[in-house]
Amino acid sequence: MAAAALTREGGEDAFRRLFRFYRQRDASDLRGVVDFSAPGGQVFRSQLSISSVSDQDAYRAGLQPVSQWKAYGLSGYPGFIFIPNPFLPGCQRHWVKQCLKLYPEKPNVCNLDLHMAPEKTTDLWGQSKEQLRRKGSSKWEPRSLLEKLRWVTLGYHYNWDTKKYSANHHTPFPSDLAFLSEQVAAACGFRGFQAQAGILNYYHFDSSLGIHVDESELDHSRPLLSFSFGQSSIFLLGGLKREEAPTAMFMHSGDIMVMSGFSRLLYHAVPRVLPNPEGTALPSCLEQPLSSDLPVGSVIEHSSDEDWQVCAKYLQSSRINMTIRQVLAEGQKFPEESGTNGKGQAPSEDSYHENSKAKRHKPNTV
């Protein structure tokens, strides 16, 4: 049955039916997936707040001037904004390297902490880079620790048991990522956005992200920002109930999604990771070199050829997604809690991610 027929069918948990449809189909059957590189139909141009971000601040964040961005909305999804790759040439590489080399470092929290001694997870990059660089195409080669990474949390760390954040489980939020997020939020009309929590998801071709709503933040008036790098994926955006059929759309390397207003609390999921549609190992936007002349105060750093070789090898079969949230409104505090230890770590490895080889959710790996 075609996806369109499943959409019309409605009824009980229409979202799950379409999730399974896109999870199980081969890559040639992707009719009906919205492609923002060729907008039309329910896609319309969305206005940005160009004057809210100076060209200099955009350059410092590794972004084109906001006047050069394209932004789109979707009929039926007020508050949803899709920005196809607004990054300057070479600047995506910085964020990929940070997600693989810097952000997984302590005191940040990752899924590997759940079943490995602390000393074993202190330098995932150092323990993995040579193995990744030498890696061939065989599926039977042992995976490096970086390839076993499924999630990293930043800032306020999410408690996967209670589905809450807490004041006593917090580490400093990366300043470069905060600056990037603030510029994107301002361009979308959300000046004063504070990046307080981040969840980094690491996907492979057999990975998916289960159906969920991001509602644990105490302030829902601020947007959810999503940045994607590496291989492509299908993203499903649904309604306030799972009975409502979602809209499927492609997310490619460098694309940014902003969920705000009505769209902030909608069900969403990622059923599929797809090979680069250009047919090459990496998207062409990741092959572009970074300018040697970075602006004063830039948060972007040059990656060494050695570091990028490791990142590029990783991305040949993987996708990285960063979702950034503001947890508290200005002046807001967490409510008093009793009987909690504040550690906020997932009890198992994969409740957020799903795996095609699993018949049910694995223990948790965000």
Short mmCIF file of N, CA and C in Angstrom, two decimals, residues 114 151 159-162 344-351 363-364:
data_model
loop_
_atom_site.label_atom_id
_atom_site.label_comp_id
_atom_site.label_asym_id
_atom_site.label_seq_id
_atom_site.Cartn_x
_atom_site.Cartn_y
_atom_site.Cartn_z
N LEU A 114 26.67 4.18 30.68
CA LEU A 114 25.72 3.33 31.38
C LEU A 114 26.26 1.94 31.66
N TRP A 151 24.20 8.58 21.89
CA TRP A 151 23.74 9.89 22.32
C TRP A 151 24.73 10.53 23.29
N ASN A 159 16.79 13.27 32.28
CA ASN A 159 16.64 12.03 33.04
C ASN A 159 15.67 11.13 32.29
N TRP A 160 16.18 10.04 31.74
CA TRP A 160 15.35 9.18 30.90
C TRP A 160 14.36 8.35 31.72
N ASP A 161 14.56 8.26 33.03
CA ASP A 161 13.59 7.58 33.89
C ASP A 161 12.39 8.46 34.18
N THR A 162 12.67 9.67 34.67
CA THR A 162 11.59 10.57 35.08
C THR A 162 11.11 11.47 33.96
N GLY A 344 19.93 11.50 36.58
CA GLY A 344 19.29 11.66 35.29
C GLY A 344 19.86 10.86 34.16
N GLN A 345 20.39 9.66 34.38
CA GLN A 345 20.91 8.88 33.28
C GLN A 345 19.91 7.81 32.88
N ALA A 346 19.98 7.43 31.62
CA ALA A 346 19.03 6.44 31.13
C ALA A 346 19.30 5.09 31.78
N PRO A 347 18.25 4.30 32.04
CA PRO A 347 18.43 3.02 32.68
C PRO A 347 18.98 1.96 31.75
N SER A 348 18.89 2.19 30.47
CA SER A 348 19.32 1.21 29.50
C SER A 348 19.76 1.93 28.25
N GLU A 349 20.11 1.20 27.20
CA GLU A 349 20.84 1.89 26.14
C GLU A 349 20.02 2.39 24.97
N ASP A 350 18.81 1.94 24.68
CA ASP A 350 18.20 2.34 23.41
C ASP A 350 16.71 2.65 23.41
N SER A 351 16.16 3.28 24.41
CA SER A 351 14.72 3.57 24.37
C SER A 351 14.40 4.73 23.46
N PRO A 363 17.49 -1.52 25.34
CA PRO A 363 17.72 -0.61 26.45
C PRO A 363 18.23 0.73 25.96
N ASN A 364 18.30 1.83 26.52
CA ASN A 364 18.37 3.21 26.01
C ASN A 364 19.67 3.80 25.48
#
